[in-house]
Short mmCIF file of C-alpha atoms and ligand atoms in Angstrom, two decimals:
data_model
loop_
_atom_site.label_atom_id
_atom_site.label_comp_id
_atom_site.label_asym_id
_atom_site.label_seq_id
_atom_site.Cartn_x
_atom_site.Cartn_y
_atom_site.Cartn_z
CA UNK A 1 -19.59 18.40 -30.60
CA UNK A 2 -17.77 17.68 -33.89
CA UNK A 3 -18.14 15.37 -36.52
CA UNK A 4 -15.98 12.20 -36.00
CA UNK A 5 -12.60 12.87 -37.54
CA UNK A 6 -11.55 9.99 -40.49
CA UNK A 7 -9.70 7.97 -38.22
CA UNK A 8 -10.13 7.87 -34.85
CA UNK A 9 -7.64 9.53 -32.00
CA UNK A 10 -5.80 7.04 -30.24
CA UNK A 11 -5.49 8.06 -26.41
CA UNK A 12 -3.29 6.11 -23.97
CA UNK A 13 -4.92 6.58 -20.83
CA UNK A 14 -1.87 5.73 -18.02
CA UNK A 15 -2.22 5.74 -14.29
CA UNK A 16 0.35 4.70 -11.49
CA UNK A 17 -3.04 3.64 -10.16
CA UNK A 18 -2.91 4.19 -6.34
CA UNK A 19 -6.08 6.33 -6.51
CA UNK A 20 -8.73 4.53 -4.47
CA UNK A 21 -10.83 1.80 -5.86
CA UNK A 22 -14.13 2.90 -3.81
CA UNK A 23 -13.84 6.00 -5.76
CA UNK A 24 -12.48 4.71 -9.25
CA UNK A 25 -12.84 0.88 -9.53
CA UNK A 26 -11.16 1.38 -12.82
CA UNK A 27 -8.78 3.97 -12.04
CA UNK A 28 -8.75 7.12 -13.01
CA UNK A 29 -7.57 6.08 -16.94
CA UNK A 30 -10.71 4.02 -16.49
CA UNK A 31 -12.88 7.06 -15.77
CA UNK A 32 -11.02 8.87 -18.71
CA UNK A 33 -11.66 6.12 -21.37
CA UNK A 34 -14.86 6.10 -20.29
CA UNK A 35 -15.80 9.48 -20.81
CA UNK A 36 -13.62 9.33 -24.15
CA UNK A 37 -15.95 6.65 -25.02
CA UNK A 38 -19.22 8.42 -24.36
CA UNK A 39 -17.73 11.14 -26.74
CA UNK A 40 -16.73 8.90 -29.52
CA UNK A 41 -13.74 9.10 -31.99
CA UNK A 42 -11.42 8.01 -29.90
CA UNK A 43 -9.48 4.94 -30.12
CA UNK A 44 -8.90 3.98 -26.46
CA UNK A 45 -5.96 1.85 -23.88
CA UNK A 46 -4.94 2.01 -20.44
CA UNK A 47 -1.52 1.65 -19.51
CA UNK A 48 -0.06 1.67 -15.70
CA UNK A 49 2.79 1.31 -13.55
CA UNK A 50 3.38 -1.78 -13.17
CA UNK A 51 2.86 -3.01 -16.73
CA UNK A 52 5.70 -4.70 -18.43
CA UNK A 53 8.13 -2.08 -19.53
CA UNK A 54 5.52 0.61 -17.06
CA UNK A 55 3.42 0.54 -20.16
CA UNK A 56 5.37 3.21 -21.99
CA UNK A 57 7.70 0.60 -24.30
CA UNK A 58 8.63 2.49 -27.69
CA UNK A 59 5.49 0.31 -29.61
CA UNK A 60 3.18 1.78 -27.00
CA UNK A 61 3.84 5.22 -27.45
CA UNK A 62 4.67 4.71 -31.49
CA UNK A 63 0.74 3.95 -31.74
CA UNK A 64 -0.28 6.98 -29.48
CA UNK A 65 -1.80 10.46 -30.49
CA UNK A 66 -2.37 11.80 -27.06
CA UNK A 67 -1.11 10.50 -23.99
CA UNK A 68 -3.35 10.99 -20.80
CA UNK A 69 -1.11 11.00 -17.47
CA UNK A 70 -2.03 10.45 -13.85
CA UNK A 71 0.43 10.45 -11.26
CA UNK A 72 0.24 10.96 -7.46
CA UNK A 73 2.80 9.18 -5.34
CA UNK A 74 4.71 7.62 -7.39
CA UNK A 75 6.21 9.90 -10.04
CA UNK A 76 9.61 8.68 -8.93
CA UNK A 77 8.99 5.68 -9.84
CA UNK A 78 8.57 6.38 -13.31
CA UNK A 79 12.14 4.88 -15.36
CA UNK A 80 14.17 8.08 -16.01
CA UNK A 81 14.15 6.04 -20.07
CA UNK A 82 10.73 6.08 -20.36
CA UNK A 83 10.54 9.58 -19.31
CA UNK A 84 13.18 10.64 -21.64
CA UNK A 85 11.15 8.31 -24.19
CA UNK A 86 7.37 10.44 -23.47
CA UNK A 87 9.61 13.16 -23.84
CA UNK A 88 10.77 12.46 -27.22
CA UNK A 89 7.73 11.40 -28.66
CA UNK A 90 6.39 14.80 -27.34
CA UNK A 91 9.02 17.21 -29.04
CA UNK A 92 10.31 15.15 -32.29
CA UNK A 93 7.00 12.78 -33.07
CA UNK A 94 4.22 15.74 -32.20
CA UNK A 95 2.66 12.74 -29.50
CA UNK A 96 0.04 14.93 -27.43
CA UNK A 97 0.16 14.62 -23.23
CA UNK A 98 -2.64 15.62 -21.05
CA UNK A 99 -1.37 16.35 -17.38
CA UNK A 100 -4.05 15.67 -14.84
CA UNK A 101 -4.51 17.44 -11.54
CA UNK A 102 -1.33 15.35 -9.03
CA UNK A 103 0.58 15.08 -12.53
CA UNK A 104 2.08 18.49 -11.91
CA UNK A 105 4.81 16.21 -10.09
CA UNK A 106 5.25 13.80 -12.90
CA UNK A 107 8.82 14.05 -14.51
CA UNK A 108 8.03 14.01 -18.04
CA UNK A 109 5.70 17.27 -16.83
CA UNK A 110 8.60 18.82 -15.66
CA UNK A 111 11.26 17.90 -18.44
CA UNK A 112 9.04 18.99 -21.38
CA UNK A 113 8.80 21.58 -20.43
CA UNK A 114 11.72 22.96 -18.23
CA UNK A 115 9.62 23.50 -15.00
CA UNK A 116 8.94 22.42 -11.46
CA UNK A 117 5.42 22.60 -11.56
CA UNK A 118 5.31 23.37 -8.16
CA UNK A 119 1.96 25.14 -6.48
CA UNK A 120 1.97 27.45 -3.63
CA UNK A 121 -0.69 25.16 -1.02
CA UNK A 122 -3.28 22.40 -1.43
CA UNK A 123 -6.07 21.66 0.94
CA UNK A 124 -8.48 18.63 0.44
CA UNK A 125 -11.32 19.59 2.17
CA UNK A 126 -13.86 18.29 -0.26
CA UNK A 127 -15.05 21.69 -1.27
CA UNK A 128 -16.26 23.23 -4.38
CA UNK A 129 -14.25 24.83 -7.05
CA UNK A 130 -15.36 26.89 -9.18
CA UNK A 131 -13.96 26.54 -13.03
CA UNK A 132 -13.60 29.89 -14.98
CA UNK A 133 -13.31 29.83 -18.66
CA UNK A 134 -11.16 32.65 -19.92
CA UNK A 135 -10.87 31.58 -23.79
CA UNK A 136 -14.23 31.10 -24.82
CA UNK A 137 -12.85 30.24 -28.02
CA UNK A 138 -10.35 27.96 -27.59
CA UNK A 139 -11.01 24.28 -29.08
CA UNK A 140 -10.54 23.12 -25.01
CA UNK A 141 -13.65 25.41 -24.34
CA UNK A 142 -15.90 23.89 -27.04
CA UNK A 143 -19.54 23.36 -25.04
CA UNK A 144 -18.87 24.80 -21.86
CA UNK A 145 -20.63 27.34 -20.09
CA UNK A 146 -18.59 30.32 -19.04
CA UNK A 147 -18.02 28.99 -15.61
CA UNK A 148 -18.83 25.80 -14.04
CA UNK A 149 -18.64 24.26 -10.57
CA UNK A 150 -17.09 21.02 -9.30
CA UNK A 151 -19.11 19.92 -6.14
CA UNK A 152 -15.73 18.43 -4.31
CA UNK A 153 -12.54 19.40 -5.01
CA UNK A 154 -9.20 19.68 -3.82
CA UNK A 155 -7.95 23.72 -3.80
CA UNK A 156 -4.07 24.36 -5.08
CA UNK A 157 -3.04 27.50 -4.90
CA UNK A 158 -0.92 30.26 -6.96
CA UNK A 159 1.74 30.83 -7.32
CA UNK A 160 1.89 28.14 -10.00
CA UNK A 161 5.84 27.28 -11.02
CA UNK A 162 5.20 26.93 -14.77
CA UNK A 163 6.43 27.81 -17.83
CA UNK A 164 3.93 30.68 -18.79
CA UNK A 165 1.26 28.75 -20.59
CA UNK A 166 0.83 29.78 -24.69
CA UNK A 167 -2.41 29.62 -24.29
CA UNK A 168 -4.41 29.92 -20.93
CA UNK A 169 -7.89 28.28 -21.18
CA UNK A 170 -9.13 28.00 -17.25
CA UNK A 171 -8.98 29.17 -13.89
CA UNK A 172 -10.25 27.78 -11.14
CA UNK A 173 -11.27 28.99 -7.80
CA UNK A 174 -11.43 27.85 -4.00
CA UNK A 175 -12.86 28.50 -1.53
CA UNK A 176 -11.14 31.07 0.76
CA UNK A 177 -10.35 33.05 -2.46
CA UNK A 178 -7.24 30.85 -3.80
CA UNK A 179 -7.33 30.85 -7.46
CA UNK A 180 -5.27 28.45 -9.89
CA UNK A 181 -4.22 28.41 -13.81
CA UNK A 182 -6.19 25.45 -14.21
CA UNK A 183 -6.60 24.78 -17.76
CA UNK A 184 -3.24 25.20 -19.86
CA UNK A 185 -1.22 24.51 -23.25
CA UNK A 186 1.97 24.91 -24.24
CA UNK A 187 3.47 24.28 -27.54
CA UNK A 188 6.61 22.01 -27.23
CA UNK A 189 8.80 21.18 -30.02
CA UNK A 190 6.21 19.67 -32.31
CA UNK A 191 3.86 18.25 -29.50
CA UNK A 192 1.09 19.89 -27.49
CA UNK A 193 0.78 19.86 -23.47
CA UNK A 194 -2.14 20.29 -21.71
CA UNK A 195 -2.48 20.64 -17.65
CA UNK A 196 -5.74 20.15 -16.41
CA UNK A 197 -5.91 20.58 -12.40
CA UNK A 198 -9.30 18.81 -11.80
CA UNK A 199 -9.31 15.80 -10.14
CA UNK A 200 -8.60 14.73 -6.74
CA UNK A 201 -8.18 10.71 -6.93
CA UNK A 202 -11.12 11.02 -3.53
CA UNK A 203 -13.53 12.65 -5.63
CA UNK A 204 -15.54 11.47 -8.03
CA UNK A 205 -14.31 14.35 -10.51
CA UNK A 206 -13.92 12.34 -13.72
CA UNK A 207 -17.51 11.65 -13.67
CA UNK A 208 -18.95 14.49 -14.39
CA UNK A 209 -20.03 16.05 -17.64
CA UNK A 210 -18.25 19.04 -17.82
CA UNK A 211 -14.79 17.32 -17.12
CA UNK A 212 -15.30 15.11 -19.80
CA UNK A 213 -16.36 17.15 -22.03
CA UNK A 214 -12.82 19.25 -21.47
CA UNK A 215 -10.71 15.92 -21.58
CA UNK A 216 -12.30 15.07 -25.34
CA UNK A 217 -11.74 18.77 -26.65
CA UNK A 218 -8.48 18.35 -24.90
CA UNK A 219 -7.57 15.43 -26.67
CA UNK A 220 -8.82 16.51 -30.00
CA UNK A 221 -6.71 19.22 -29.52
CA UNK A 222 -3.76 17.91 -28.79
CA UNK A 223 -3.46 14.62 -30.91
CA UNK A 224 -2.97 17.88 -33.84
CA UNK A 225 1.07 17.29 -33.91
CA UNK A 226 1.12 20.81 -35.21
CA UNK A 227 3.37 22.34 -32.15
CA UNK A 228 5.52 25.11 -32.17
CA UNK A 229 5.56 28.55 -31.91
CA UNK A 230 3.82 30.76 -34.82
CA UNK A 231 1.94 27.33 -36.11
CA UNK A 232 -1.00 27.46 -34.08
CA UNK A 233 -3.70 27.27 -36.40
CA UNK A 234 -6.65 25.33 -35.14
CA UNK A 235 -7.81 22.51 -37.17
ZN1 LIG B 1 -5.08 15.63 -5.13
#
């Protein structure tokens, strides 16, 4: 763990918030400020859908270092000027966005970074994954062990439609042998991306140490606003 930077990272956690309250009584950007909490030097909010202006207004994200997205059903729903607004703040201001698991749907997902996201099959049948770390080094690594399992997951399959990531951090395993880039950055514009396929709303994923422990490196990482090709230094 590192020190606690000067002044805090400030994280807006957003959700649609569909994902089931037995499982996450306070959503899934509950479960992430929670965990961002426990790791400490972060300055934490949750936004969702159905805030005023879908909790993305221009003072919202003008005040965020790293926005964390969850999105499952309702990625249409998101206003095409708020995507074009994420987007923005991504590329020109150097804002940071986390993609979790469902989010490879979301439209500002797909916009930053000129792909469909799409994966190749999904089965939820509750069964472990198996997380692979293939860049020891990398900041998004910090205090992992070299693999890790998640007792219930959700499997997606490759082939992943993505941009190639810059930088791949995880794969992920299932359990008839699919495998997944599950841990991924890019570099857009001035901003930083990071996908993160862990998390099946049924499962009580965010809960466990090692996925919080990648979601505060992750954020760390990408609140940086030092994007771009050939400026990848790690600070
Ligand atoms: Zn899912």
């Amino acid at each position: 763990m590192r020190e606690p930077s000067e002044r805090p990272v400030r994280v807006l956690c957003w959700s649609e918030r569909t994902e089931p309250v037995r499982v996450y009584p306070q959503g899934i950007n509950g479960a992430v400020v929670q965990g961002l909490q426990e790791a400490g030097g972060f300055e934490t909010r949750v936004a969702r859908l159905d805030d005023p202006e879908q909790g993305l207004s221009e003072e919202a994200l003008g005040s965020t270092d790293v926005l964390v997205w969850f999105s499952h059903l309702k990625h249409r729903d998101v206003a095409d000027a708020n995507v074009e607004r994420i987007v923005n703040h991504i590329k020109e201001c150097g804002m940071g966005y986390i993609a979790l698991h469902s989010s490879i749907g979301a439209k500002p997902f797909h916009i930053v970074l000129d792909h469909r996201g799409s994966i190749s099959g999904w089965r939820e049948d509750g069964c472990p994954s198996v997380v692979s770390v293939c860049q020891p080094d990398h900041p998004i690594a910090q205090g992992l062990d070299r693999t890790f399992v998640i007792p219930q997951e959700e499997m997606y399959a490759e082939p992943f439609g993505i941009t190639p990531p810059d930088e791949l951090v995880l794969i992920s395993s299932f359990g008839q042998g699919e495998v997944l880039r599950s841990g991924c950055c890019w570099y857009p514009g001035n901003g930083r991306v990071f996908y993160f396929q862990p998390g099946h709303e049924a499962y009580p994923v965010y809960f466990q140490r090692e996925i919080k422990l990648v979601l505060a490196n992750a954020c760390r990482w990408a609140a940086a606003r030092t994007g771009g090709a050939g400026n990848r230094s790690e600070g």
